[in-house]
PDB file of C-alpha atoms in Angstrom:
ATOM      1  CA  MET A 872     -29.369  14.903  15.376  1.00 53.00           C
ATOM      2  CA  ARG A 873     -27.034  16.224  18.054  1.00 60.00           C
ATOM      3  CA  ALA A 874     -26.887  20.038  18.333  1.00 59.00           C
ATOM      4  CA  PRO A 875     -23.607  21.407  16.889  1.00 62.00           C
ATOM      5  CA  ASP A 876     -20.947  22.589  19.326  1.00 72.00           C
ATOM      6  CA  LEU A 877     -20.328  26.362  19.054  1.00 76.00           C
ATOM      7  CA  ASN A 878     -16.579  25.744  18.972  1.00 80.00           C
ATOM      8  CA  HIS A 879     -17.088  23.434  15.996  1.00 84.00           C
ATOM      9  CA  LEU A 880     -18.827  26.243  14.117  1.00 82.00           C
ATOM     10  CA  VAL A 881     -15.946  28.604  14.912  1.00 82.00           C
ATOM     11  CA  ALA A 882     -13.527  25.988  13.586  1.00 83.00           C
ATOM     12  CA  LEU A 883     -15.504  25.623  10.352  1.00 82.00           C
ATOM     13  CA  LEU A 884     -15.698  29.386   9.899  1.00 82.00           C
ATOM     14  CA  THR A 885     -11.939  29.788  10.370  1.00 85.00           C
ATOM     15  CA  VAL A 886     -11.068  27.025   7.903  1.00 84.00           C
ATOM     16  CA  ALA A 887     -13.461  28.459   5.324  1.00 82.00           C
ATOM     17  CA  ARG A 888     -12.001  31.953   5.652  1.00 83.00           C
ATOM     18  CA  GLU A 889      -8.376  30.823   5.565  1.00 83.00           C
ATOM     19  CA  GLN A 890      -9.117  28.200   2.849  1.00 85.00           C
ATOM     20  CA  SER A 891      -6.495  26.086   4.568  1.00 85.00           C
ATOM     21  CA  PHE A 892      -6.458  23.748   7.562  1.00 87.00           C
ATOM     22  CA  THR A 893      -2.825  24.670   8.239  1.00 86.00           C
ATOM     23  CA  LYS A 894      -3.461  28.424   8.384  1.00 86.00           C
ATOM     24  CA  ALA A 895      -6.708  27.982  10.334  1.00 83.00           C
ATOM     25  CA  ALA A 896      -5.010  25.744  12.891  1.00 85.00           C
ATOM     26  CA  ALA A 897      -2.281  28.337  13.405  1.00 86.00           C
ATOM     27  CA  ARG A 898      -4.870  31.094  13.903  1.00 83.00           C
ATOM     28  CA  LEU A 899      -6.838  29.003  16.405  1.00 83.00           C
ATOM     29  CA  GLY A 900      -3.749  27.716  18.222  1.00 86.00           C
ATOM     30  CA  VAL A 901      -4.547  24.026  17.714  1.00 87.00           C
ATOM     31  CA  SER A 902      -2.973  21.189  15.746  1.00 89.00           C
ATOM     32  CA  GLN A 903      -4.028  20.582  12.165  1.00 87.00           C
ATOM     33  CA  SER A 904      -5.112  17.021  12.963  1.00 87.00           C
ATOM     34  CA  SER A 905      -7.247  18.197  15.884  1.00 88.00           C
ATOM     35  CA  LEU A 906      -8.896  20.846  13.719  1.00 86.00           C
ATOM     36  CA  SER A 907      -9.618  18.293  10.996  1.00 85.00           C
ATOM     37  CA  ARG A 908     -11.277  15.990  13.533  1.00 88.00           C
ATOM     38  CA  THR A 909     -13.392  18.887  14.827  1.00 87.00           C
ATOM     39  CA  VAL A 910     -14.719  19.732  11.362  1.00 85.00           C
ATOM     40  CA  THR A 911     -15.307  16.065  10.582  1.00 87.00           C
ATOM     41  CA  GLN A 912     -17.307  15.742  13.815  1.00 86.00           C
ATOM     42  CA  LEU A 913     -19.449  18.736  12.845  1.00 83.00           C
ATOM     43  CA  GLU A 914     -20.122  17.190   9.427  1.00 83.00           C
ATOM     44  CA  SER A 915     -21.045  13.936  11.138  1.00 83.00           C
ATOM     45  CA  ASP A 916     -23.413  15.721  13.550  1.00 81.00           C
ATOM     46  CA  LEU A 917     -25.178  17.465  10.658  1.00 82.00           C
ATOM     47  CA  GLY A 918     -25.099  14.446   8.371  1.00 82.00           C
ATOM     48  CA  MET A 919     -23.653  16.301   5.384  1.00 85.00           C
ATOM     49  CA  ARG A 920     -20.336  17.410   3.943  1.00 87.00           C
ATOM     50  CA  LEU A 921     -19.548  21.089   4.573  1.00 84.00           C
ATOM     51  CA  LEU A 922     -16.073  21.386   3.053  1.00 86.00           C
ATOM     52  CA  THR A 923     -14.517  20.128  -0.149  1.00 86.00           C
ATOM     53  CA  ARG A 924     -10.912  19.148   0.484  1.00 83.00           C
ATOM     54  CA  THR A 925      -8.165  18.675  -2.111  1.00 78.00           C
ATOM     55  CA  THR A 926      -4.414  18.374  -1.681  1.00 71.00           C
ATOM     56  CA  ARG A 927      -4.026  22.068  -2.482  1.00 75.00           C
ATOM     57  CA  SER A 928      -7.168  23.851  -1.336  1.00 78.00           C
ATOM     58  CA  VAL A 929     -10.246  23.834   0.847  1.00 85.00           C
ATOM     59  CA  SER A 930     -13.617  25.293  -0.168  1.00 86.00           C
ATOM     60  CA  THR A 931     -17.170  25.190   1.164  1.00 86.00           C
ATOM     61  CA  THR A 932     -19.882  23.018  -0.292  1.00 87.00           C
ATOM     62  CA  GLU A 933     -23.267  24.567  -1.041  1.00 88.00           C
ATOM     63  CA  ALA A 934     -24.520  23.435   2.363  1.00 84.00           C
ATOM     64  CA  GLY A 935     -21.383  24.690   4.088  1.00 80.00           C
ATOM     65  CA  GLN A 936     -21.646  28.123   2.479  1.00 86.00           C
ATOM     66  CA  ARG A 937     -25.314  28.418   3.393  1.00 86.00           C
ATOM     67  CA  LEU A 938     -24.500  27.569   7.006  1.00 80.00           C
ATOM     68  CA  LEU A 939     -21.674  30.113   7.132  1.00 80.00           C
ATOM     69  CA  ASP A 940     -23.760  32.870   5.537  1.00 83.00           C
ATOM     70  CA  SER A 941     -26.298  32.384   8.318  1.00 83.00           C
ATOM     71  CA  VAL A 942     -24.002  31.729  11.275  1.00 81.00           C
ATOM     72  CA  ALA A 943     -20.940  33.934  10.646  1.00 78.00           C
ATOM     73  CA  PRO A 944     -22.620  37.310  11.402  1.00 79.00           C
ATOM     74  CA  LYS A 945     -24.050  35.921  14.647  1.00 78.00           C
ATOM     75  CA  LEU A 946     -20.668  34.555  15.736  1.00 77.00           C
ATOM     76  CA  GLU A 947     -19.083  37.946  15.046  1.00 75.00           C
ATOM     77  CA  GLU A 948     -21.732  39.650  17.182  1.00 76.00           C
ATOM     78  CA  ILE A 949     -21.046  37.199  20.011  1.00 74.00           C
ATOM     79  CA  GLU A 950     -17.312  37.822  19.663  1.00 73.00           C
ATOM     80  CA  ALA A 951     -17.834  41.591  19.780  1.00 70.00           C
ATOM     81  CA  GLU A 952     -20.044  41.371  22.874  1.00 69.00           C
ATOM     82  CA  LEU A 953     -17.600  39.093  24.706  1.00 68.00           C
ATOM     83  CA  LEU A 954     -14.818  41.547  23.923  1.00 66.00           C
ATOM     84  CA  ALA A 955     -16.969  44.420  25.181  1.00 64.00           C
ATOM     85  CA  VAL A 956     -17.618  42.587  28.460  1.00 64.00           C
ATOM     86  CA  ALA A 957     -13.901  41.880  28.853  1.00 59.00           C
ATOM     87  CA  GLU A 958     -13.192  45.555  28.347  1.00 56.00           C
ATOM     88  CA  LEU A 959     -15.290  46.533  31.352  1.00 49.00           C
ATOM     89  CA  ARG A 960     -11.995  46.526  33.216  1.00 53.00           C
ATOM     90  CA  GLU A 961     -11.333  49.767  31.253  1.00 59.00           C
ATOM     91  CA  LYS A 962      -8.404  48.384  29.284  1.00 66.00           C
ATOM     92  CA  PRO A 963      -8.623  47.815  25.524  1.00 68.00           C
ATOM     93  CA  ALA A 964      -7.983  44.192  24.594  1.00 69.00           C
ATOM     94  CA  GLY A 965      -7.802  42.072  21.489  1.00 78.00           C
ATOM     95  CA  THR A 966      -6.756  42.777  17.927  1.00 88.00           C
ATOM     96  CA  VAL A 967      -8.151  45.572  15.748  1.00 92.00           C
ATOM     97  CA  ARG A 968      -7.892  44.701  12.054  1.00 93.00           C
ATOM     98  CA  ILE A 969      -7.686  47.630   9.622  1.00 95.00           C
ATOM     99  CA  THR A 970      -7.684  47.619   5.821  1.00 94.00           C
ATOM    100  CA  ALA A 971      -6.307  50.622   3.920  1.00 95.00           C
ATOM    101  CA  THR A 972      -4.295  51.412   0.807  1.00 93.00           C
ATOM    102  CA  ASP A 973      -0.550  51.633   1.281  1.00 95.00           C
ATOM    103  CA  TYR A 974      -0.691  55.408   0.866  1.00 96.00           C
ATOM    104  CA  ALA A 975      -3.506  55.931   3.389  1.00 96.00           C
ATOM    105  CA  ALA A 976      -1.819  53.577   5.850  1.00 96.00           C
ATOM    106  CA  ASN A 977       1.462  55.487   5.687  1.00 96.00           C
ATOM    107  CA  GLN A 978      -0.002  58.979   5.468  1.00 96.00           C
ATOM    108  CA  TYR A 979      -2.984  58.898   7.827  1.00 96.00           C
ATOM    109  CA  VAL A 980      -3.185  55.666   9.825  1.00 97.00           C
ATOM    110  CA  TRP A 981       0.229  54.578  11.090  1.00 96.00           C
ATOM    111  CA  PRO A 982       1.391  58.076  12.219  1.00 96.00           C
ATOM    112  CA  LYS A 983      -1.742  58.403  14.400  1.00 95.00           C
ATOM    113  CA  LEU A 984      -1.566  54.920  15.913  1.00 96.00           C
ATOM    114  CA  GLN A 985       1.941  55.095  17.329  1.00 96.00           C
ATOM    115  CA  ALA A 986       1.085  57.078  20.459  1.00 94.00           C
ATOM    116  CA  LEU A 987      -2.024  54.950  21.073  1.00 94.00           C
ATOM    117  CA  LEU A 988      -0.081  51.682  20.872  1.00 94.00           C
ATOM    118  CA  SER A 989       2.614  53.019  23.180  1.00 94.00           C
ATOM    119  CA  ALA A 990      -0.027  54.017  25.742  1.00 91.00           C
ATOM    120  CA  HIS A 991      -1.883  50.684  25.550  1.00 90.00           C
ATOM    121  CA  PRO A 992       0.493  47.691  25.350  1.00 88.00           C
ATOM    122  CA  GLU A 993      -2.472  45.278  25.536  1.00 86.00           C
ATOM    123  CA  LEU A 994      -3.853  46.595  22.228  1.00 89.00           C
ATOM    124  CA  ARG A 995      -2.837  44.867  18.994  1.00 91.00           C
ATOM    125  CA  VAL A 996      -3.365  46.174  15.452  1.00 95.00           C
ATOM    126  CA  GLU A 997      -3.248  44.392  12.099  1.00 94.00           C
ATOM    127  CA  LEU A 998      -2.856  46.993   9.338  1.00 95.00           C
ATOM    128  CA  ILE A 999      -3.394  45.345   5.951  1.00 93.00           C
ATOM    129  CA  ASN A1000      -2.665  47.214   2.702  1.00 92.00           C
ATOM    130  CA  ASP A1001      -5.305  46.619   0.038  1.00 85.00           C
ATOM    131  CA  TYR A1002      -6.596  48.421  -3.063  1.00 83.00           C
ATOM    132  CA  GLY A1003      -9.420  45.923  -3.553  1.00 77.00           C
ATOM    133  CA  LEU A1004     -12.166  47.788  -1.651  1.00 75.00           C
ATOM    134  CA  SER A1005     -12.569  44.743   0.597  1.00 76.00           C
ATOM    135  CA  ASN A1006     -15.879  44.026   2.288  1.00 81.00           C
ATOM    136  CA  ILE A1007     -14.878  44.580   5.902  1.00 83.00           C
ATOM    137  CA  VAL A1008     -17.651  42.313   7.192  1.00 80.00           C
ATOM    138  CA  SER A1009     -16.876  39.235   5.097  1.00 77.00           C
ATOM    139  CA  GLU A1010     -13.117  39.782   5.411  1.00 82.00           C
ATOM    140  CA  ARG A1011     -13.402  40.258   9.198  1.00 84.00           C
ATOM    141  CA  PHE A1012     -11.889  43.733   9.357  1.00 89.00           C
ATOM    142  CA  ASP A1013     -12.920  45.983  12.223  1.00 90.00           C
ATOM    143  CA  ILE A1014     -12.147  49.234  10.386  1.00 93.00           C
ATOM    144  CA  GLY A1015     -11.739  50.211   6.756  1.00 92.00           C
ATOM    145  CA  VAL A1016     -10.086  53.365   5.423  1.00 94.00           C
ATOM    146  CA  ARG A1017     -11.178  54.772   2.058  1.00 92.00           C
ATOM    147  CA  LEU A1018     -11.946  57.998   0.250  1.00 91.00           C
ATOM    148  CA  GLY A1019     -15.308  59.296   1.402  1.00 84.00           C
ATOM    149  CA  ASP A1020     -17.223  58.483  -1.790  1.00 80.00           C
ATOM    150  CA  GLN A1021     -16.058  54.847  -1.640  1.00 79.00           C
ATOM    151  CA  VAL A1022     -17.635  54.091   1.761  1.00 80.00           C
ATOM    152  CA  GLU A1023     -20.793  51.953   1.758  1.00 79.00           C
ATOM    153  CA  LYS A1024     -23.913  53.818   2.897  1.00 78.00           C
ATOM    154  CA  ASP A1025     -24.709  51.381   5.722  1.00 76.00           C
ATOM    155  CA  MET A1026     -21.386  52.008   7.500  1.00 84.00           C
ATOM    156  CA  ILE A1027     -20.527  54.478  10.233  1.00 86.00           C
ATOM    157  CA  ALA A1028     -17.872  56.777   8.751  1.00 89.00           C
ATOM    158  CA  VAL A1029     -15.522  59.293  10.376  1.00 91.00           C
ATOM    159  CA  ARG A1030     -13.395  61.709   8.348  1.00 94.00           C
ATOM    160  CA  ILE A1031      -9.693  61.371   9.190  1.00 95.00           C
ATOM    161  CA  ALA A1032      -8.070  63.477   6.452  1.00 95.00           C
ATOM    162  CA  PRO A1033      -8.642  66.557   4.281  1.00 95.00           C
ATOM    163  CA  ASP A1034      -9.839  66.301   0.696  1.00 96.00           C
ATOM    164  CA  GLU A1035      -7.426  64.413  -1.546  1.00 96.00           C
ATOM    165  CA  THR A1036      -6.043  65.834  -4.797  1.00 97.00           C
ATOM    166  CA  LEU A1037      -4.503  63.486  -7.362  1.00 97.00           C
ATOM    167  CA  ALA A1038      -1.682  64.723  -9.564  1.00 98.00           C
ATOM    168  CA  ILE A1039       0.228  63.685 -12.655  1.00 98.00           C
ATOM    169  CA  VAL A1040       4.006  63.900 -12.423  1.00 98.00           C
ATOM    170  CA  GLY A1041       7.059  63.031 -14.469  1.00 98.00           C
ATOM    171  CA  SER A1042      10.788  63.339 -13.926  1.00 98.00           C
ATOM    172  CA  PRO A1043      12.830  66.073 -15.671  1.00 97.00           C
ATOM    173  CA  THR A1044      14.739  63.297 -17.474  1.00 96.00           C
ATOM    174  CA  TYR A1045      11.568  61.789 -18.902  1.00 97.00           C
ATOM    175  CA  LEU A1046      10.119  65.173 -19.889  1.00 96.00           C
ATOM    176  CA  GLN A1047      13.340  66.119 -21.682  1.00 95.00           C
ATOM    177  CA  GLN A1048      12.900  63.090 -23.907  1.00 93.00           C
ATOM    178  CA  ARG A1049       9.193  63.602 -24.647  1.00 92.00           C
ATOM    179  CA  ALA A1050       7.159  66.790 -24.840  1.00 90.00           C
ATOM    180  CA  ALA A1051       4.809  67.261 -21.896  1.00 93.00           C
ATOM    181  CA  PRO A1052       1.145  66.616 -22.784  1.00 96.00           C
ATOM    182  CA  GLU A1053      -0.953  69.722 -23.338  1.00 95.00           C
ATOM    183  CA  ALA A1054      -4.357  68.001 -23.069  1.00 96.00           C
ATOM    184  CA  PRO A1055      -5.583  64.852 -21.312  1.00 96.00           C
ATOM    185  CA  THR A1056      -5.905  62.968 -24.608  1.00 94.00           C
ATOM    186  CA  ASP A1057      -2.150  63.471 -25.183  1.00 96.00           C
ATOM    187  CA  LEU A1058      -1.518  61.046 -22.301  1.00 96.00           C
ATOM    188  CA  THR A1059      -2.299  58.098 -24.573  1.00 93.00           C
ATOM    189  CA  ALA A1060       0.939  58.785 -26.442  1.00 94.00           C
ATOM    190  CA  HIS A1061       3.039  58.658 -23.258  1.00 97.00           C
ATOM    191  CA  ASN A1062       4.634  55.892 -21.242  1.00 97.00           C
ATOM    192  CA  CYS A1063       2.350  55.917 -18.174  1.00 97.00           C
ATOM    193  CA  ILE A1064       2.846  53.993 -14.953  1.00 97.00           C
ATOM    194  CA  ASN A1065      -0.377  52.198 -14.111  1.00 95.00           C
ATOM    195  CA  LEU A1066      -2.083  51.008 -10.951  1.00 93.00           C
ATOM    196  CA  LYS A1067      -3.807  47.610 -10.938  1.00 88.00           C
ATOM    197  CA  LEU A1068      -6.853  47.252  -8.678  1.00 80.00           C
ATOM    198  CA  PRO A1069      -7.788  43.730  -7.525  1.00 76.00           C
ATOM    199  CA  SER A1070     -11.479  44.595  -7.795  1.00 61.00           C
ATOM    200  CA  ARG A1071     -11.208  45.475 -11.480  1.00 57.00           C
ATOM    201  CA  GLU A1072     -10.253  43.466 -14.518  1.00 64.00           C
ATOM    202  CA  SER A1073      -8.730  46.508 -16.222  1.00 71.00           C
ATOM    203  CA  LEU A1074      -6.219  49.109 -15.092  1.00 82.00           C
ATOM    204  CA  MET A1075      -7.417  52.102 -13.135  1.00 83.00           C
ATOM    205  CA  PRO A1076      -8.339  54.955 -15.500  1.00 87.00           C
ATOM    206  CA  TRP A1077      -6.960  58.420 -14.806  1.00 95.00           C
ATOM    207  CA  GLU A1078      -9.887  60.675 -13.881  1.00 95.00           C
ATOM    208  CA  LEU A1079      -9.195  64.353 -14.615  1.00 97.00           C
ATOM    209  CA  ARG A1080     -11.254  67.475 -13.923  1.00 96.00           C
ATOM    210  CA  LYS A1081     -11.074  71.082 -15.042  1.00 94.00           C
ATOM    211  CA  GLY A1082     -13.963  73.252 -13.948  1.00 91.00           C
ATOM    212  CA  GLU A1083     -17.094  71.437 -15.070  1.00 91.00           C
ATOM    213  CA  GLN A1084     -15.152  69.239 -17.479  1.00 94.00           C
ATOM    214  CA  ARG A1085     -14.456  65.660 -16.480  1.00 94.00           C
ATOM    215  CA  ILE A1086     -12.639  63.018 -18.464  1.00 95.00           C
ATOM    216  CA  GLU A1087     -11.354  59.504 -17.840  1.00 94.00           C
ATOM    217  CA  VAL A1088      -8.250  58.555 -19.782  1.00 94.00           C
ATOM    218  CA  LYS A1089      -7.171  54.939 -20.181  1.00 91.00           C
ATOM    219  CA  VAL A1090      -3.405  55.138 -20.372  1.00 94.00           C
ATOM    220  CA  SER A1091      -0.786  52.486 -21.095  1.00 93.00           C
ATOM    221  CA  GLY A1092       2.903  51.961 -20.503  1.00 95.00           C
ATOM    222  CA  GLN A1093       5.663  49.542 -19.614  1.00 96.00           C
ATOM    223  CA  LEU A1094       4.899  49.289 -15.911  1.00 96.00           C
ATOM    224  CA  VAL A1095       1.932  48.196 -13.802  1.00 95.00           C
ATOM    225  CA  PHE A1096       2.048  48.124  -9.993  1.00 94.00           C
ATOM    226  CA  ASN A1097      -0.378  47.598  -7.125  1.00 90.00           C
ATOM    227  CA  ASN A1098       1.600  49.911  -4.840  1.00 92.00           C
ATOM    228  CA  SER A1099       1.771  53.715  -4.866  1.00 95.00           C
ATOM    229  CA  TYR A1100       5.352  53.851  -3.626  1.00 96.00           C
ATOM    230  CA  GLN A1101       6.633  51.615  -6.419  1.00 97.00           C
ATOM    231  CA  MET A1102       4.872  53.903  -8.885  1.00 97.00           C
ATOM    232  CA  LEU A1103       6.576  56.909  -7.287  1.00 98.00           C
ATOM    233  CA  HIS A1104      10.030  55.307  -7.481  1.00 98.00           C
ATOM    234  CA  ALA A1105       9.485  54.390 -11.128  1.00 98.00           C
ATOM    235  CA  ALA A1106       8.496  57.988 -11.948  1.00 98.00           C
ATOM    236  CA  LEU A1107      11.554  59.307 -10.087  1.00 98.00           C
ATOM    237  CA  ASN A1108      13.741  56.967 -12.138  1.00 97.00           C
ATOM    238  CA  GLY A1109      12.367  58.361 -15.403  1.00 97.00           C
ATOM    239  CA  PHE A1110      10.178  55.451 -16.504  1.00 97.00           C
ATOM    240  CA  GLY A1111       7.131  57.566 -17.310  1.00 97.00           C
ATOM    241  CA  LEU A1112       4.254  59.633 -15.957  1.00 98.00           C
ATOM    242  CA  ALA A1113       2.464  58.657 -12.750  1.00 98.00           C
ATOM    243  CA  TYR A1114      -0.976  59.521 -11.329  1.00 98.00           C
ATOM    244  CA  LEU A1115      -0.584  59.756  -7.551  1.00 98.00           C
ATOM    245  CA  PRO A1116      -1.795  61.658  -4.472  1.00 97.00           C
ATOM    246  CA  LYS A1117      -0.481  65.207  -4.608  1.00 97.00           C
ATOM    247  CA  ALA A1118       0.584  65.098  -0.957  1.00 96.00           C
ATOM    248  CA  LEU A1119       2.791  62.103  -1.729  1.00 97.00           C
ATOM    249  CA  VAL A1120       4.636  63.629  -4.691  1.00 98.00           C
ATOM    250  CA  GLU A1121       4.737  67.311  -3.671  1.00 98.00           C
ATOM    251  CA  PRO A1122       8.026  67.009  -1.715  1.00 97.00           C
ATOM    252  CA  GLU A1123       9.654  65.515  -4.807  1.00 98.00           C
ATOM    253  CA  VAL A1124       8.308  68.329  -7.001  1.00 98.00           C
ATOM    254  CA  ASN A1125       9.540  70.954  -4.547  1.00 98.00           C
ATOM    255  CA  ALA A1126      12.976  69.319  -4.606  1.00 98.00           C
ATOM    256  CA  GLY A1127      13.052  69.378  -8.413  1.00 97.00           C
ATOM    257  CA  ARG A1128      13.040  65.594  -8.807  1.00 98.00           C
ATOM    258  CA  LEU A1129       9.555  65.597 -10.391  1.00 98.00           C
ATOM    259  CA  ARG A1130       7.457  68.086 -12.349  1.00 98.00           C
ATOM    260  CA  TRP A1131       3.707  68.663 -12.513  1.00 98.00           C
ATOM    261  CA  VAL A1132       1.982  67.591 -15.718  1.00 98.00           C
ATOM    262  CA  LEU A1133      -1.460  68.932 -16.764  1.00 98.00           C
ATOM    263  CA  GLU A1134      -1.724  70.742 -13.423  1.00 97.00           C
ATOM    264  CA  ASP A1135      -4.983  72.473 -14.435  1.00 97.00           C
ATOM    265  CA  TRP A1136      -6.651  69.051 -14.628  1.00 97.00           C
ATOM    266  CA  PHE A1137      -5.817  67.712 -11.158  1.00 97.00           C
ATOM    267  CA  PRO A1138      -9.022  66.279  -9.579  1.00 97.00           C
ATOM    268  CA  THR A1139      -9.948  66.580  -5.899  1.00 96.00           C
ATOM    269  CA  PHE A1140     -11.937  63.910  -4.061  1.00 94.00           C
ATOM    270  CA  THR A1141     -13.593  63.686  -0.644  1.00 93.00           C
ATOM    271  CA  GLY A1142     -10.854  62.877   1.869  1.00 94.00           C
ATOM    272  CA  HIS A1143     -10.209  59.564   3.588  1.00 94.00           C
ATOM    273  CA  HIS A1144     -12.689  58.240   6.147  1.00 94.00           C
ATOM    274  CA  ALA A1145     -12.403  55.452   8.691  1.00 93.00           C
ATOM    275  CA  PHE A1146     -15.555  53.320   8.708  1.00 90.00           C
ATOM    276  CA  TYR A1147     -16.939  50.383  10.644  1.00 88.00           C
ATOM    277  CA  THR A1148     -20.173  48.496  11.278  1.00 84.00           C
ATOM    278  CA  SER A1149     -22.597  49.507  14.003  1.00 69.00           C
ATOM    279  CA  ARG A1150     -22.094  46.313  15.983  1.00 57.00           C
ATOM    280  CA  ARG A1151     -18.433  47.235  16.519  1.00 50.00           C
ATOM    281  CA  GLN A1152     -19.406  50.363  18.467  1.00 55.00           C
ATOM    282  CA  SER A1153     -19.283  48.437  21.741  1.00 57.00           C
ATOM    283  CA  SER A1154     -15.584  47.607  21.408  1.00 75.00           C
ATOM    284  CA  LEU A1155     -13.363  49.896  23.471  1.00 83.00           C
ATOM    285  CA  ALA A1156     -10.356  48.978  21.329  1.00 87.00           C
ATOM    286  CA  VAL A1157     -12.117  49.998  18.114  1.00 88.00           C
ATOM    287  CA  ARG A1158     -13.377  53.221  19.700  1.00 88.00           C
ATOM    288  CA  LEU A1159      -9.863  54.160  20.802  1.00 91.00           C
ATOM    289  CA  VAL A1160      -8.448  53.513  17.334  1.00 93.00           C
ATOM    290  CA  ILE A1161     -11.202  55.551  15.702  1.00 93.00           C
ATOM    291  CA  GLU A1162     -10.586  58.458  18.067  1.00 93.00           C
ATOM    292  CA  ALA A1163      -6.858  58.303  17.358  1.00 95.00           C
ATOM    293  CA  LEU A1164      -7.487  58.376  13.609  1.00 95.00           C
ATOM    294  CA  ARG A1165      -9.956  61.247  13.960  1.00 91.00           C
ATOM    295  CA  ALA A1166      -7.465  63.384  15.925  1.00 85.00           C
TER     296      ALA A1166
END
């Protein structure tokens, strides 16, 4: 058996991650037909099928997945080391991929990256909004941004924001039509605007705290979003109560467009952290982004 070409393994890994020859070819900068021949050659060299192809999708076979589980981390380490060597010229290079919720991206990430990007034109950033608590290793992100208690223990984490308080708000119009709840259990009788998390089959419960008391309330309503800003706009337009970061809604409350609801029950969580794997420490680009976020 001929030893597999390293470039063939990279091609296989890209197709498997994109689940599409078209998307993988675009990412690699090659033609779709050339990429297909490369993967076919790898399968021929190994004497087994690695991908299952249909007219609509591409997935790995059992053998293909086993190969990727073994090879992918090593290829990422090689990629990181090559990038580190390239950065010996003291200029950050390459693309830094970041996953964060829409709120964290707007509140804590993007404002801190603008000066860095202006100072380093060679640096590129992909900032992907996601509530799914993505695995940054398998999804090939360099940095993740989450609340502190959501960060995996084997990651290197850096705090980038103060503790986060979540609040319940409703518009004056909505609260004129329905009496404000006096206890958390009263929320079940209200039209509540929900957040859908990709990592959960159900809607996100509203966790409330008052002193030592803690309660999770499963609310319902007409609207479900996967975006904090859509939830905010719906609350402003009088479609119900919303459970959102206090820093996001406070300007609207101060302007009289929203009102606090059950303010004594607002919970506070450990603030947002940027986190990454230890093997990414050698990347100058990642280090610069982390330092910008920490500032």
